Amino acid sequence: MLLDLSEEHKEHLAFLPQVDSAVVSEFGRIAVEFLRRGSNPKIYEGAARKLGVSSDTVQHGVEGLIYLLTESSKLMISELDFQDSVFVLGFSEDLNKLLLQLYLDNRKEIRTILSELAPDLPSYHSLEWRLDVQLASRSLRQQIKPTVTIKLHLNQNGDHSTQVLQTDPATLLHLVQQLEQALEEVKTNHCRRVVRNIK
């Protein structure tokens, strides 16, 4: 699977052939450091002064490298596919080899960092439900008012939590239809492709 780089990313990466390989290696280190600890504008300013360019140019170059490495790591693309993806950029053979080495050296660490950044959402454990029907009240003798009460048990990080929801059957039926429609949508080729790329 080849990476599909936008024109903007290609422009950001176009700065890399203008510097020597040691600088590209340093940009790779900065990119992984960015993923670990976040952005540090002082690093961009220091590198910009040394290279005699604007800090935005350095920042865009590092961000382009971050995108290249994270997308490649996310998709776990092979060495050959990575080389083919980078070959489209028109870089020299030495730069392509350096970028490949950066990718191979850091892909496991990048995948670990990305998995830690993923939100930890609650997961389904069990469900209890009850149907209540109010047939009459003091003011209205012939009244039918059904209510569905749902007790949803969730797990998150080993902790159990409970959510109590109450609705009328018409709303519940609409919710079920929407969820069934979403499940059908997941079976389409487009969604399968998207899910495969996320993993």
CSV table of C-alpha atoms in Angstrom, one decimal, residues 19-180:
chain,number,residue,atom,x,y,z
A,19,VAL,CA,19.9,20.4,3.7
A,20,ASP,CA,22.5,17.7,4.4
A,21,SER,CA,21.8,14.2,5.8
A,22,ALA,CA,22.8,15.1,9.3
A,23,VAL,CA,20.2,17.8,9.4
A,24,VAL,CA,17.5,15.4,8.1
A,25,SER,CA,18.5,12.9,10.8
A,26,GLU,CA,18.2,15.6,13.4
A,27,PHE,CA,14.7,16.5,11.9
A,28,GLY,CA,13.8,12.9,12.4
A,29,ARG,CA,14.9,13.0,16.0
A,30,ILE,CA,12.9,16.2,16.5
A,31,ALA,CA,9.9,14.6,14.8
A,32,VAL,CA,9.9,11.6,17.2
A,33,GLU,CA,10.5,13.9,20.2
A,34,PHE,CA,7.5,16.0,19.0
A,35,LEU,CA,5.3,12.9,19.2
A,36,ARG,CA,6.6,12.1,22.7
A,37,ARG,CA,6.5,15.5,24.3
A,38,GLY,CA,4.7,17.9,22.0
A,39,SER,CA,5.8,20.9,20.0
A,40,ASN,CA,8.7,23.1,21.1
A,41,PRO,CA,9.0,26.3,19.1
A,42,LYS,CA,12.5,27.0,20.6
A,43,ILE,CA,13.9,24.0,18.7
A,44,TYR,CA,12.5,25.3,15.4
A,45,GLU,CA,13.9,28.8,16.0
A,46,GLY,CA,17.4,27.4,16.9
A,47,ALA,CA,17.5,25.1,13.9
A,48,ALA,CA,16.2,28.0,11.7
A,49,ARG,CA,19.1,30.3,12.9
A,50,LYS,CA,21.7,27.6,12.1
A,51,LEU,CA,20.3,26.9,8.7
A,52,GLY,CA,19.6,30.6,7.8
A,53,VAL,CA,15.9,30.0,7.0
A,54,SER,CA,12.6,31.0,8.7
A,55,SER,CA,11.4,28.9,11.7
A,56,ASP,CA,8.1,28.3,9.7
A,57,THR,CA,10.1,26.5,7.0
A,58,VAL,CA,11.8,24.3,9.6
A,59,GLN,CA,8.5,23.6,11.4
A,60,HIS,CA,6.8,22.7,8.1
A,61,GLY,CA,9.7,20.4,7.2
A,62,VAL,CA,9.5,18.6,10.6
A,63,GLU,CA,5.7,18.4,10.4
A,64,GLY,CA,5.9,16.9,6.9
A,65,LEU,CA,8.4,14.3,8.3
A,66,ILE,CA,6.1,13.6,11.2
A,67,TYR,CA,3.2,13.0,8.8
A,68,LEU,CA,5.3,10.7,6.6
A,69,LEU,CA,6.5,8.7,9.6
A,70,THR,CA,3.2,8.5,11.5
A,71,GLU,CA,1.1,7.5,8.5
A,72,SER,CA,3.7,4.9,7.4
A,73,SER,CA,3.8,3.5,10.9
A,74,LYS,CA,0.0,3.5,11.3
A,75,LEU,CA,-0.4,1.5,8.1
A,76,MET,CA,2.7,-0.7,8.8
A,77,ILE,CA,3.7,-0.4,5.2
A,78,SER,CA,6.6,-2.5,3.9
A,79,GLU,CA,10.1,-1.2,3.1
A,80,LEU,CA,9.3,-1.5,-0.6
A,81,ASP,CA,6.1,0.4,-0.3
A,82,PHE,CA,7.8,3.1,1.8
A,83,GLN,CA,10.5,3.5,-0.8
A,84,ASP,CA,7.9,3.7,-3.6
A,85,SER,CA,6.0,6.3,-1.7
A,86,VAL,CA,9.1,8.4,-1.1
A,87,PHE,CA,10.3,7.9,-4.7
A,88,VAL,CA,7.4,9.9,-6.0
A,89,LEU,CA,8.8,13.0,-4.2
A,90,GLY,CA,11.9,13.0,-6.4
A,91,PHE,CA,14.5,12.9,-3.7
A,92,SER,CA,18.0,11.6,-4.2
A,93,GLU,CA,18.8,8.0,-3.5
A,94,ASP,CA,20.8,8.8,-0.4
A,95,LEU,CA,17.9,10.9,1.1
A,96,ASN,CA,15.4,8.1,0.3
A,97,LYS,CA,17.7,5.6,2.1
A,98,LEU,CA,18.0,7.9,5.1
A,99,LEU,CA,14.2,8.4,5.3
A,100,LEU,CA,13.7,4.6,5.0
A,101,GLN,CA,16.2,4.1,7.9
A,102,LEU,CA,14.4,6.7,10.0
A,103,TYR,CA,11.2,4.9,9.4
A,104,LEU,CA,12.6,1.4,10.2
A,105,ASP,CA,14.3,2.6,13.3
A,106,ASN,CA,11.3,4.5,14.7
A,107,ARG,CA,8.2,2.7,13.5
A,108,LYS,CA,7.7,0.5,16.6
A,109,GLU,CA,8.2,3.5,18.9
A,110,ILE,CA,5.8,5.6,16.8
A,111,ARG,CA,3.1,2.9,16.9
A,112,THR,CA,3.5,2.7,20.7
A,113,ILE,CA,3.2,6.5,21.1
A,114,LEU,CA,0.2,6.6,18.8
A,115,SER,CA,-1.5,3.8,20.7
A,116,GLU,CA,-1.0,5.7,24.0
A,117,LEU,CA,-2.5,8.8,22.4
A,118,ALA,CA,-5.7,6.9,21.3
A,119,PRO,CA,-8.6,7.8,23.6
A,120,ASP,CA,-9.6,5.1,26.1
A,121,LEU,CA,-13.3,4.8,25.6
A,122,PRO,CA,-15.7,2.8,27.8
A,123,SER,CA,-16.8,-0.6,26.5
A,124,TYR,CA,-20.0,-2.5,26.8
A,125,HIS,CA,-20.4,-5.0,29.6
A,126,SER,CA,-24.1,-5.8,30.0
A,127,LEU,CA,-27.6,-4.3,29.6
A,128,GLU,CA,-30.7,-4.5,31.7
A,129,TRP,CA,-34.1,-3.1,30.6
A,130,ARG,CA,-37.6,-2.6,31.9
A,131,LEU,CA,-40.8,-1.6,30.2
A,132,ASP,CA,-43.2,0.5,32.3
A,133,VAL,CA,-46.7,1.4,31.1
A,134,GLN,CA,-48.8,4.0,32.9
A,135,LEU,CA,-52.4,3.1,32.1
A,136,ALA,CA,-54.2,5.9,34.1
A,137,SER,CA,-53.6,8.7,36.5
A,138,ARG,CA,-55.9,10.7,38.8
A,139,SER,CA,-56.5,13.4,36.1
A,140,LEU,CA,-56.6,11.1,33.1
A,141,ARG,CA,-58.4,7.8,33.5
A,142,GLN,CA,-57.6,6.4,30.1
A,143,GLN,CA,-54.0,7.1,29.3
A,144,ILE,CA,-51.3,4.8,27.9
A,145,LYS,CA,-47.8,6.1,28.4
A,146,PRO,CA,-45.1,3.5,27.9
A,147,THR,CA,-41.6,4.1,29.1
A,148,VAL,CA,-38.5,2.0,28.5
A,149,THR,CA,-35.8,2.2,31.2
A,150,ILE,CA,-32.3,0.9,30.2
A,151,LYS,CA,-29.4,0.3,32.6
A,152,LEU,CA,-26.2,0.1,30.7
A,153,HIS,CA,-23.1,-1.4,32.4
A,154,LEU,CA,-19.7,-0.2,31.0
A,155,ASN,CA,-16.1,-1.1,31.6
A,156,GLN,CA,-13.2,1.4,31.4
A,157,ASN,CA,-9.7,0.6,32.6
A,158,GLY,CA,-11.0,-2.2,34.8
A,159,ASP,CA,-13.6,0.1,36.5
A,160,HIS,CA,-17.3,-0.6,36.1
A,161,SER,CA,-19.8,2.2,35.6
A,162,THR,CA,-23.5,2.3,35.1
A,163,GLN,CA,-25.7,4.6,33.0
A,164,VAL,CA,-29.4,4.7,33.4
A,165,LEU,CA,-31.4,5.9,30.3
A,166,GLN,CA,-35.1,6.4,30.0
A,167,THR,CA,-37.0,6.9,26.7
A,168,ASP,CA,-40.3,6.2,25.0
A,169,PRO,CA,-40.6,3.2,22.6
A,170,ALA,CA,-40.8,5.5,19.5
A,171,THR,CA,-37.5,7.1,20.2
A,172,LEU,CA,-36.0,3.7,21.1
A,173,LEU,CA,-37.2,2.3,17.8
A,174,HIS,CA,-35.7,5.2,15.9
A,175,LEU,CA,-32.4,4.7,17.7
A,176,VAL,CA,-32.4,1.0,16.9
A,177,GLN,CA,-33.0,1.8,13.2
A,178,GLN,CA,-30.2,4.3,13.1
A,179,LEU,CA,-27.8,1.8,14.7
A,180,GLU,CA,-28.8,-0.9,12.3
